[in-house]
Amino acid sequence: INIYMQVLTANIQKRNQIDLYAFVFQTPSAVQKIKELLKDKPDHVGVKVGVRTRGCNGLSYTLEYTKSKGDSDEEVVQDGVRVFIEKKAQLTLLGTEMDYVEDKLSSEFVFNNPNIKGTCGCGESFNI
């Protein structure tokens, strides 16, 4: 019985560690910007993050409004903002920080992804 309890405890700890990193987390500026964008879209419940095969290095991020959670989507709620992660992108985005940055010439959502192995010269795409 002791061995069974140790194995069960170890499995629960592993599962909790995985759950802790199995999502995209947003910076306060990203949360604020998503809230602003959704104010004008009352029929949308959040934004969906995904990846698509594109660019010279393989993958590119997608971000779109969504009216509902897909069956396979991972849902992350942070400060009242709902972000859904497409199934295809879940492993790719593990532990990724989503930020919103503005400067004099541009404003954009930026993904700080610890899983990236390389990017193209223009920053349009990445590989894992």
mmCIF file of N, CA and C in Angstrom:
data_model
loop_
_atom_site.group_PDB
_atom_site.id
_atom_site.type_symbol
_atom_site.label_atom_id
_atom_site.label_comp_id
_atom_site.label_asym_id
_atom_site.label_seq_id
_atom_site.Cartn_x
_atom_site.Cartn_y
_atom_site.Cartn_z
ATOM 1 N N ILE A 1 0.838 -1.197 0.000
ATOM 2 C CA ILE A 1 0.000 0.000 0.000
ATOM 3 C C ILE A 1 0.876 1.251 0.000
ATOM 4 N N ASN A 2 1.979 1.242 0.750
ATOM 5 C CA ASN A 2 2.883 2.391 0.784
ATOM 6 C C ASN A 2 3.449 2.706 -0.605
ATOM 7 N N ILE A 3 3.872 1.681 -1.326
ATOM 8 C CA ILE A 3 4.436 1.887 -2.660
ATOM 9 C C ILE A 3 3.368 2.462 -3.591
ATOM 10 N N TYR A 4 2.148 1.939 -3.516
ATOM 11 C CA TYR A 4 1.050 2.430 -4.339
ATOM 12 C C TYR A 4 0.804 3.916 -4.071
ATOM 13 N N MET A 5 0.819 4.319 -2.819
ATOM 14 C CA MET A 5 0.588 5.726 -2.461
ATOM 15 C C MET A 5 1.716 6.621 -2.980
ATOM 16 N N GLN A 6 2.952 6.140 -2.934
ATOM 17 C CA GLN A 6 4.077 6.922 -3.436
ATOM 18 C C GLN A 6 3.961 7.124 -4.948
ATOM 19 N N VAL A 7 3.594 6.066 -5.677
ATOM 20 C CA VAL A 7 3.432 6.161 -7.128
ATOM 21 C C VAL A 7 2.279 7.096 -7.459
ATOM 22 N N LEU A 8 1.164 6.980 -6.741
ATOM 23 C CA LEU A 8 0.014 7.837 -6.963
ATOM 24 C C LEU A 8 0.370 9.298 -6.707
ATOM 25 N N THR A 9 1.075 9.568 -5.614
ATOM 26 C CA THR A 9 1.498 10.925 -5.282
ATOM 27 C C THR A 9 2.434 11.479 -6.348
ATOM 28 N N ALA A 10 3.374 10.668 -6.827
ATOM 29 C CA ALA A 10 4.316 11.106 -7.864
ATOM 30 C C ALA A 10 3.571 11.430 -9.154
ATOM 31 N N ASN A 11 2.575 10.613 -9.523
ATOM 32 C CA ASN A 11 1.799 10.871 -10.739
ATOM 33 C C ASN A 11 0.994 12.166 -10.621
ATOM 34 N N ILE A 12 0.418 12.422 -9.464
ATOM 35 C CA ILE A 12 -0.342 13.654 -9.242
ATOM 36 C C ILE A 12 0.592 14.857 -9.331
ATOM 37 N N GLN A 13 1.780 14.768 -8.743
ATOM 38 C CA GLN A 13 2.732 15.871 -8.797
ATOM 39 C C GLN A 13 3.166 16.132 -10.241
ATOM 40 N N LYS A 14 3.443 15.078 -11.009
ATOM 41 C CA LYS A 14 3.833 15.242 -12.408
ATOM 42 C C LYS A 14 2.711 15.904 -13.204
ATOM 43 N N ARG A 15 1.475 15.447 -12.995
ATOM 44 C CA ARG A 15 0.347 15.998 -13.716
ATOM 45 C C ARG A 15 0.177 17.477 -13.385
ATOM 46 N N ASN A 16 0.341 17.859 -12.120
ATOM 47 C CA ASN A 16 0.222 19.261 -11.741
ATOM 48 C C ASN A 16 1.335 20.099 -12.357
ATOM 49 N N GLN A 17 2.539 19.567 -12.465
ATOM 50 C CA GLN A 17 3.634 20.296 -13.091
ATOM 51 C C GLN A 17 3.343 20.527 -14.569
ATOM 52 N N ILE A 18 2.835 19.511 -15.234
ATOM 53 C CA ILE A 18 2.498 19.647 -16.651
ATOM 54 C C ILE A 18 1.394 20.678 -16.819
ATOM 55 N N ASP A 19 0.328 20.599 -16.005
ATOM 56 C CA ASP A 19 -0.775 21.544 -16.105
ATOM 57 C C ASP A 19 -0.304 22.971 -15.902
ATOM 58 N N LEU A 20 0.675 23.146 -15.021
ATOM 59 C CA LEU A 20 1.171 24.482 -14.724
ATOM 60 C C LEU A 20 1.757 25.147 -15.957
ATOM 61 N N TYR A 21 2.387 24.381 -16.839
ATOM 62 C CA TYR A 21 3.040 24.939 -18.011
ATOM 63 C C TYR A 21 2.268 24.730 -19.305
ATOM 64 N N ALA A 22 1.091 24.120 -19.237
ATOM 65 C CA ALA A 22 0.357 23.773 -20.450
ATOM 66 C C ALA A 22 -0.555 24.905 -20.915
ATOM 67 N N PHE A 23 -0.091 26.133 -20.852
ATOM 68 C CA PHE A 23 -0.918 27.236 -21.309
ATOM 69 C C PHE A 23 -0.078 28.445 -21.685
ATOM 70 N N VAL A 24 -0.728 29.352 -22.376
ATOM 71 C CA VAL A 24 -0.144 30.645 -22.700
ATOM 72 C C VAL A 24 -0.557 31.595 -21.591
ATOM 73 N N PHE A 25 0.377 32.353 -21.054
ATOM 74 C CA PHE A 25 -0.014 33.352 -20.058
ATOM 75 C C PHE A 25 0.222 34.740 -20.621
ATOM 76 N N GLN A 26 -0.634 35.671 -20.216
ATOM 77 C CA GLN A 26 -0.589 37.008 -20.776
ATOM 78 C C GLN A 26 0.031 37.992 -19.798
ATOM 79 N N THR A 27 0.745 38.955 -20.351
ATOM 80 C CA THR A 27 1.238 40.066 -19.550
ATOM 81 C C THR A 27 0.053 41.000 -19.287
ATOM 82 N N PRO A 28 0.169 41.884 -18.297
ATOM 83 C CA PRO A 28 -0.924 42.830 -18.037
ATOM 84 C C PRO A 28 -1.300 43.671 -19.264
ATOM 85 N N SER A 29 -0.329 44.044 -20.085
ATOM 86 C CA SER A 29 -0.654 44.842 -21.270
ATOM 87 C C SER A 29 -1.444 44.014 -22.293
ATOM 88 N N ALA A 30 -1.158 42.727 -22.419
ATOM 89 C CA ALA A 30 -1.917 41.863 -23.326
ATOM 90 C C ALA A 30 -3.345 41.680 -22.821
ATOM 91 N N VAL A 31 -3.491 41.467 -21.526
ATOM 92 C CA VAL A 31 -4.825 41.316 -20.936
ATOM 93 C C VAL A 31 -5.643 42.583 -21.185
ATOM 94 N N GLN A 32 -5.054 43.733 -20.930
ATOM 95 C CA GLN A 32 -5.753 45.006 -21.108
ATOM 96 C C GLN A 32 -6.162 45.212 -22.565
ATOM 97 N N LYS A 33 -5.279 44.908 -23.506
ATOM 98 C CA LYS A 33 -5.588 45.101 -24.917
ATOM 99 C C LYS A 33 -6.697 44.164 -25.372
ATOM 100 N N ILE A 34 -6.673 42.922 -24.930
ATOM 101 C CA ILE A 34 -7.731 41.974 -25.299
ATOM 102 C C ILE A 34 -9.066 42.455 -24.743
ATOM 103 N N LYS A 35 -9.080 42.950 -23.510
ATOM 104 C CA LYS A 35 -10.316 43.504 -22.934
ATOM 105 C C LYS A 35 -10.842 44.651 -23.785
ATOM 106 N N GLU A 36 -9.960 45.543 -24.202
ATOM 107 C CA GLU A 36 -10.358 46.679 -25.045
ATOM 108 C C GLU A 36 -10.939 46.190 -26.375
ATOM 109 N N LEU A 37 -10.283 45.229 -26.993
ATOM 110 C CA LEU A 37 -10.736 44.732 -28.287
ATOM 111 C C LEU A 37 -12.088 44.028 -28.189
ATOM 112 N N LEU A 38 -12.325 43.329 -27.092
ATOM 113 C CA LEU A 38 -13.572 42.580 -26.943
ATOM 114 C C LEU A 38 -14.757 43.463 -26.537
ATOM 115 N N LYS A 39 -14.502 44.675 -26.055
ATOM 116 C CA LYS A 39 -15.595 45.595 -25.679
ATOM 117 C C LYS A 39 -16.537 45.843 -26.849
ATOM 118 N N ASP A 40 -15.985 45.943 -28.041
ATOM 119 C CA ASP A 40 -16.781 46.223 -29.236
ATOM 120 C C ASP A 40 -17.337 44.964 -29.887
ATOM 121 N N LYS A 41 -17.120 43.817 -29.286
ATOM 122 C CA LYS A 41 -17.552 42.547 -29.864
ATOM 123 C C LYS A 41 -18.286 41.715 -28.809
ATOM 124 N N PRO A 42 -19.501 42.120 -28.438
ATOM 125 C CA PRO A 42 -20.216 41.435 -27.354
ATOM 126 C C PRO A 42 -20.570 39.977 -27.642
ATOM 127 N N ASP A 43 -20.621 39.583 -28.915
ATOM 128 C CA ASP A 43 -20.946 38.193 -29.238
ATOM 129 C C ASP A 43 -19.725 37.276 -29.215
ATOM 130 N N HIS A 44 -18.537 37.832 -29.000
ATOM 131 C CA HIS A 44 -17.314 37.029 -28.907
ATOM 132 C C HIS A 44 -16.925 36.864 -27.435
ATOM 133 N N VAL A 45 -16.457 35.663 -27.095
ATOM 134 C CA VAL A 45 -16.146 35.359 -25.689
ATOM 135 C C VAL A 45 -14.660 35.463 -25.368
ATOM 136 N N GLY A 46 -13.824 35.556 -26.391
ATOM 137 C CA GLY A 46 -12.384 35.620 -26.156
ATOM 138 C C GLY A 46 -11.636 35.598 -27.463
ATOM 139 N N VAL A 47 -10.351 35.266 -27.366
ATOM 140 C CA VAL A 47 -9.512 35.139 -28.556
ATOM 141 C C VAL A 47 -8.938 33.731 -28.609
ATOM 142 N N LYS A 48 -8.663 33.279 -29.833
ATOM 143 C CA LYS A 48 -8.092 31.949 -30.044
ATOM 144 C C LYS A 48 -6.696 32.105 -30.624
ATOM 145 N N VAL A 49 -5.743 31.384 -30.025
ATOM 146 C CA VAL A 49 -4.355 31.394 -30.468
ATOM 147 C C VAL A 49 -4.066 30.058 -31.144
ATOM 148 N N GLY A 50 -3.357 30.137 -32.255
ATOM 149 C CA GLY A 50 -2.989 28.930 -32.959
ATOM 150 C C GLY A 50 -1.682 29.118 -33.700
ATOM 151 N N VAL A 51 -1.270 28.100 -34.428
ATOM 152 C CA VAL A 51 -0.099 28.183 -35.309
ATOM 153 C C VAL A 51 -0.496 27.613 -36.661
ATOM 154 N N ARG A 52 0.107 28.157 -37.692
ATOM 155 C CA ARG A 52 -0.122 27.699 -39.052
ATOM 156 C C ARG A 52 1.227 27.487 -39.732
ATOM 157 N N THR A 53 1.255 26.555 -40.661
ATOM 158 C CA THR A 53 2.450 26.349 -41.471
ATOM 159 C C THR A 53 2.516 27.494 -42.468
ATOM 160 N N ARG A 54 3.597 28.289 -42.348
ATOM 161 C CA ARG A 54 3.707 29.477 -43.193
ATOM 162 C C ARG A 54 5.076 30.104 -42.998
ATOM 163 N N GLY A 55 5.495 30.868 -43.958
ATOM 164 C CA GLY A 55 6.764 31.584 -43.857
ATOM 165 C C GLY A 55 7.946 30.718 -44.246
ATOM 166 N N CYS A 56 9.109 31.314 -44.198
ATOM 167 C CA CYS A 56 10.312 30.602 -44.645
ATOM 168 C C CYS A 56 10.896 29.700 -43.566
ATOM 169 N N ASN A 57 10.391 29.775 -42.342
ATOM 170 C CA ASN A 57 10.956 28.953 -41.272
ATOM 171 C C ASN A 57 9.980 27.928 -40.718
ATOM 172 N N GLY A 58 8.764 27.866 -41.253
ATOM 173 C CA GLY A 58 7.879 26.772 -40.877
ATOM 174 C C GLY A 58 6.556 27.140 -40.240
ATOM 175 N N LEU A 59 6.557 27.863 -39.116
ATOM 176 C CA LEU A 59 5.323 28.128 -38.383
ATOM 177 C C LEU A 59 5.145 29.619 -38.129
ATOM 178 N N SER A 60 3.886 30.014 -38.012
ATOM 179 C CA SER A 60 3.560 31.392 -37.695
ATOM 180 C C SER A 60 2.361 31.391 -36.751
ATOM 181 N N TYR A 61 2.268 32.373 -35.882
ATOM 182 C CA TYR A 61 1.162 32.470 -34.932
ATOM 183 C C TYR A 61 -0.091 33.003 -35.604
ATOM 184 N N THR A 62 -1.240 32.568 -35.120
ATOM 185 C CA THR A 62 -2.520 33.142 -35.529
ATOM 186 C C THR A 62 -3.244 33.609 -34.270
ATOM 187 N N LEU A 63 -4.035 34.630 -34.424
ATOM 188 C CA LEU A 63 -4.811 35.175 -33.310
ATOM 189 C C LEU A 63 -6.115 35.682 -33.901
ATOM 190 N N GLU A 64 -7.240 35.191 -33.377
ATOM 191 C CA GLU A 64 -8.530 35.597 -33.907
ATOM 192 C C GLU A 64 -9.577 35.628 -32.806
ATOM 193 N N TYR A 65 -10.638 36.391 -33.039
ATOM 194 C CA TYR A 65 -11.758 36.419 -32.104
ATOM 195 C C TYR A 65 -12.491 35.098 -32.190
ATOM 196 N N THR A 66 -13.118 34.693 -31.081
ATOM 197 C CA THR A 66 -13.904 33.465 -31.113
ATOM 198 C C THR A 66 -15.200 33.652 -30.330
ATOM 199 N N LYS A 67 -16.242 33.004 -30.825
ATOM 200 C CA LYS A 67 -17.552 33.083 -30.190
ATOM 201 C C LYS A 67 -17.781 31.940 -29.209
ATOM 202 N N SER A 68 -16.943 30.891 -29.302
ATOM 203 C CA SER A 68 -17.115 29.743 -28.406
ATOM 204 C C SER A 68 -15.818 28.962 -28.303
ATOM 205 N N LYS A 69 -15.769 28.107 -27.309
ATOM 206 C CA LYS A 69 -14.617 27.232 -27.099
ATOM 207 C C LYS A 69 -14.785 26.000 -27.977
ATOM 208 N N GLY A 70 -13.770 25.681 -28.750
ATOM 209 C CA GLY A 70 -13.802 24.465 -29.558
ATOM 210 C C GLY A 70 -13.650 23.233 -28.682
ATOM 211 N N ASP A 71 -14.091 22.103 -29.166
ATOM 212 C CA ASP A 71 -14.051 20.858 -28.385
ATOM 213 C C ASP A 71 -12.655 20.505 -27.898
ATOM 214 N N SER A 72 -11.636 20.770 -28.694
ATOM 215 C CA SER A 72 -10.265 20.388 -28.344
ATOM 216 C C SER A 72 -9.423 21.558 -27.842
ATOM 217 N N ASP A 73 -10.028 22.729 -27.723
ATOM 218 C CA ASP A 73 -9.280 23.907 -27.285
ATOM 219 C C ASP A 73 -8.955 23.838 -25.802
ATOM 220 N N GLU A 74 -7.782 24.319 -25.463
ATOM 221 C CA GLU A 74 -7.379 24.521 -24.067
ATOM 222 C C GLU A 74 -7.809 25.939 -23.704
ATOM 223 N N GLU A 75 -8.469 26.115 -22.583
ATOM 224 C CA GLU A 75 -8.924 27.440 -22.177
ATOM 225 C C GLU A 75 -8.078 27.974 -21.035
ATOM 226 N N VAL A 76 -7.651 29.222 -21.178
ATOM 227 C CA VAL A 76 -6.898 29.908 -20.133
ATOM 228 C C VAL A 76 -7.665 31.178 -19.798
ATOM 229 N N VAL A 77 -8.007 31.342 -18.527
ATOM 230 C CA VAL A 77 -8.693 32.549 -18.089
ATOM 231 C C VAL A 77 -7.743 33.311 -17.176
ATOM 232 N N GLN A 78 -7.479 34.544 -17.535
ATOM 233 C CA GLN A 78 -6.566 35.373 -16.753
ATOM 234 C C GLN A 78 -7.170 36.761 -16.623
ATOM 235 N N ASP A 79 -7.422 37.191 -15.403
ATOM 236 C CA ASP A 79 -8.007 38.507 -15.124
ATOM 237 C C ASP A 79 -9.272 38.739 -15.936
ATOM 238 N N GLY A 80 -10.092 37.710 -16.073
ATOM 239 C CA GLY A 80 -11.356 37.824 -16.782
ATOM 240 C C GLY A 80 -11.258 37.681 -18.286
ATOM 241 N N VAL A 81 -10.063 37.545 -18.827
ATOM 242 C CA VAL A 81 -9.862 37.389 -20.272
ATOM 243 C C VAL A 81 -9.732 35.907 -20.594
ATOM 244 N N ARG A 82 -10.516 35.468 -21.576
ATOM 245 C CA ARG A 82 -10.479 34.071 -21.997
ATOM 246 C C ARG A 82 -9.656 33.935 -23.280
ATOM 247 N N VAL A 83 -8.639 33.086 -23.207
ATOM 248 C CA VAL A 83 -7.800 32.779 -24.363
ATOM 249 C C VAL A 83 -7.915 31.281 -24.600
ATOM 250 N N PHE A 84 -8.199 30.921 -25.839
ATOM 251 C CA PHE A 84 -8.335 29.523 -26.217
ATOM 252 C C PHE A 84 -7.154 29.142 -27.102
ATOM 253 N N ILE A 85 -6.589 27.978 -26.839
ATOM 254 C CA ILE A 85 -5.435 27.510 -27.594
ATOM 255 C C ILE A 85 -5.868 26.308 -28.417
ATOM 256 N N GLU A 86 -5.716 26.411 -29.726
ATOM 257 C CA GLU A 86 -6.085 25.312 -30.613
ATOM 258 C C GLU A 86 -5.272 24.071 -30.275
ATOM 259 N N LYS A 87 -5.875 22.925 -30.444
ATOM 260 C CA LYS A 87 -5.215 21.657 -30.118
ATOM 261 C C LYS A 87 -3.873 21.524 -30.830
ATOM 262 N N LYS A 88 -3.836 21.863 -32.109
ATOM 263 C CA LYS A 88 -2.613 21.734 -32.914
ATOM 264 C C LYS A 88 -1.468 22.567 -32.338
ATOM 265 N N ALA A 89 -1.791 23.648 -31.633
ATOM 266 C CA ALA A 89 -0.772 24.572 -31.139
ATOM 267 C C ALA A 89 -0.376 24.336 -29.684
ATOM 268 N N GLN A 90 -1.066 23.482 -28.970
ATOM 269 C CA GLN A 90 -0.870 23.362 -27.529
ATOM 270 C C GLN A 90 0.555 22.987 -27.144
ATOM 271 N N LEU A 91 1.148 22.015 -27.786
ATOM 272 C CA LEU A 91 2.524 21.636 -27.435
ATOM 273 C C LEU A 91 3.525 22.684 -27.894
ATOM 274 N N THR A 92 3.242 23.310 -29.030
ATOM 275 C CA THR A 92 4.123 24.343 -29.564
ATOM 276 C C THR A 92 4.183 25.563 -28.650
ATOM 277 N N LEU A 93 3.059 25.886 -28.012
ATOM 278 C CA LEU A 93 2.955 27.101 -27.201
ATOM 279 C C LEU A 93 3.156 26.868 -25.705
ATOM 280 N N LEU A 94 3.562 25.697 -25.325
ATOM 281 C CA LEU A 94 3.761 25.357 -23.911
ATOM 282 C C LEU A 94 4.634 26.398 -23.211
ATOM 283 N N GLY A 95 4.098 27.071 -22.207
ATOM 284 C CA GLY A 95 4.869 28.021 -21.412
ATOM 285 C C GLY A 95 5.130 29.359 -22.085
ATOM 286 N N THR A 96 4.398 29.681 -23.138
ATOM 287 C CA THR A 96 4.626 30.911 -23.894
ATOM 288 C C THR A 96 3.977 32.119 -23.219
ATOM 289 N N GLU A 97 4.696 33.222 -23.229
ATOM 290 C CA GLU A 97 4.172 34.487 -22.724
ATOM 291 C C GLU A 97 3.626 35.292 -23.899
ATOM 292 N N MET A 98 2.391 35.753 -23.755
ATOM 293 C CA MET A 98 1.777 36.597 -24.774
ATOM 294 C C MET A 98 1.817 38.029 -24.261
ATOM 295 N N ASP A 99 2.433 38.915 -25.022
ATOM 296 C CA ASP A 99 2.586 40.316 -24.617
ATOM 297 C C ASP A 99 1.982 41.206 -25.686
ATOM 298 N N TYR A 100 1.686 42.443 -25.323
ATOM 299 C CA TYR A 100 1.241 43.445 -26.287
ATOM 300 C C TYR A 100 2.186 44.627 -26.159
ATOM 301 N N VAL A 101 2.816 44.988 -27.267
ATOM 302 C CA VAL A 101 3.798 46.075 -27.232
ATOM 303 C C VAL A 101 3.422 47.155 -28.240
ATOM 304 N N GLU A 102 3.708 48.389 -27.869
ATOM 305 C CA GLU A 102 3.464 49.545 -28.738
ATOM 306 C C GLU A 102 4.731 50.383 -28.778
ATOM 307 N N ASP A 103 5.044 50.885 -29.964
ATOM 308 C CA ASP A 103 6.107 51.874 -30.094
ATOM 309 C C ASP A 103 5.619 52.931 -31.087
ATOM 310 N N LYS A 104 6.481 53.816 -31.507
ATOM 311 C CA LYS A 104 6.069 54.919 -32.373
ATOM 312 C C LYS A 104 5.550 54.461 -33.735
ATOM 313 N N LEU A 105 6.030 53.322 -34.218
ATOM 314 C CA LEU A 105 5.674 52.881 -35.564
ATOM 315 C C LEU A 105 4.712 51.703 -35.625
ATOM 316 N N SER A 106 4.554 50.977 -34.534
ATOM 317 C CA SER A 106 3.712 49.787 -34.603
ATOM 318 C C SER A 106 3.145 49.408 -33.237
ATOM 319 N N SER A 107 2.167 48.541 -33.290
ATOM 320 C CA SER A 107 1.629 47.920 -32.079
ATOM 321 C C SER A 107 1.237 46.497 -32.461
ATOM 322 N N GLU A 108 1.570 45.533 -31.579
ATOM 323 C CA GLU A 108 1.318 44.140 -31.918
ATOM 324 C C GLU A 108 1.383 43.237 -30.695
ATOM 325 N N PHE A 109 0.745 42.070 -30.841
ATOM 326 C CA PHE A 109 0.899 41.024 -29.853
ATOM 327 C C PHE A 109 2.200 40.296 -30.172
ATOM 328 N N VAL A 110 2.980 40.023 -29.142
ATOM 329 C CA VAL A 110 4.265 39.349 -29.287
ATOM 330 C C VAL A 110 4.236 38.092 -28.437
ATOM 331 N N PHE A 111 4.739 36.995 -28.985
ATOM 332 C CA PHE A 111 4.777 35.731 -28.262
ATOM 333 C C PHE A 111 6.217 35.417 -27.893
ATOM 334 N N ASN A 112 6.500 35.337 -26.607
ATOM 335 C CA ASN A 112 7.830 34.972 -26.114
ATOM 336 C C ASN A 112 7.788 33.481 -25.791
ATOM 337 N N ASN A 113 8.209 32.694 -26.772
ATOM 338 C CA ASN A 113 8.053 31.252 -26.725
ATOM 339 C C ASN A 113 9.388 30.588 -26.399
ATOM 340 N N PRO A 114 9.483 29.900 -25.247
ATOM 341 C CA PRO A 114 10.743 29.250 -24.865
ATOM 342 C C PRO A 114 11.071 28.009 -25.694
ATOM 343 N N ASN A 115 10.140 27.552 -26.516
ATOM 344 C CA ASN A 115 10.323 26.332 -27.298
ATOM 345 C C ASN A 115 10.954 26.569 -28.664
ATOM 346 N N ILE A 116 11.081 27.811 -29.079
ATOM 347 C CA ILE A 116 11.574 28.125 -30.417
ATOM 348 C C ILE A 116 13.055 27.767 -30.550
ATOM 349 N N LYS A 117 13.366 27.096 -31.660
ATOM 350 C CA LYS A 117 14.760 26.731 -31.965
ATOM 351 C C LYS A 117 15.379 27.678 -32.985
ATOM 352 N N GLY A 118 14.544 28.346 -33.785
ATOM 353 C CA GLY A 118 15.058 29.271 -34.785
ATOM 354 C C GLY A 118 13.950 30.113 -35.376
ATOM 355 N N THR A 119 14.312 31.273 -35.916
ATOM 356 C CA THR A 119 13.362 32.156 -36.575
ATOM 357 C C THR A 119 13.936 32.599 -37.909
ATOM 358 N N CYS A 120 13.061 33.101 -38.756
ATOM 359 C CA CYS A 120 13.542 33.639 -40.032
ATOM 360 C C CYS A 120 14.064 35.053 -39.810
ATOM 361 N N GLY A 121 14.728 35.608 -40.798
ATOM 362 C CA GLY A 121 15.338 36.929 -40.681
ATOM 363 C C GLY A 121 14.345 38.041 -40.434
ATOM 364 N N CYS A 122 13.140 37.935 -41.003
ATOM 365 C CA CYS A 122 12.161 39.012 -40.847
ATOM 366 C C CYS A 122 11.301 38.830 -39.594
ATOM 367 N N GLY A 123 11.411 37.693 -38.907
ATOM 368 C CA GLY A 123 10.632 37.454 -37.699
ATOM 369 C C GLY A 123 9.207 36.978 -37.963
ATOM 370 N N GLU A 124 8.878 36.682 -39.206
ATOM 371 C CA GLU A 124 7.529 36.258 -39.581
ATOM 372 C C GLU A 124 7.221 34.829 -39.149
ATOM 373 N N SER A 125 8.233 33.949 -39.128
ATOM 374 C CA SER A 125 7.976 32.552 -38.800
ATOM 375 C C SER A 125 9.075 31.982 -37.909
ATOM 376 N N PHE A 126 8.797 30.793 -37.371
ATOM 377 C CA PHE A 126 9.725 30.155 -36.426
ATOM 378 C C PHE A 126 9.658 28.648 -36.600
ATOM 379 N N ASN A 127 10.606 27.942 -35.953
ATOM 380 C CA ASN A 127 10.546 26.481 -35.935
ATOM 381 C C ASN A 127 10.823 25.990 -34.519
ATOM 382 N N ILE A 128 10.342 24.802 -34.285
ATOM 383 C CA ILE A 128 10.456 24.170 -32.962
ATOM 384 C C ILE A 128 11.357 22.960 -33.080
#
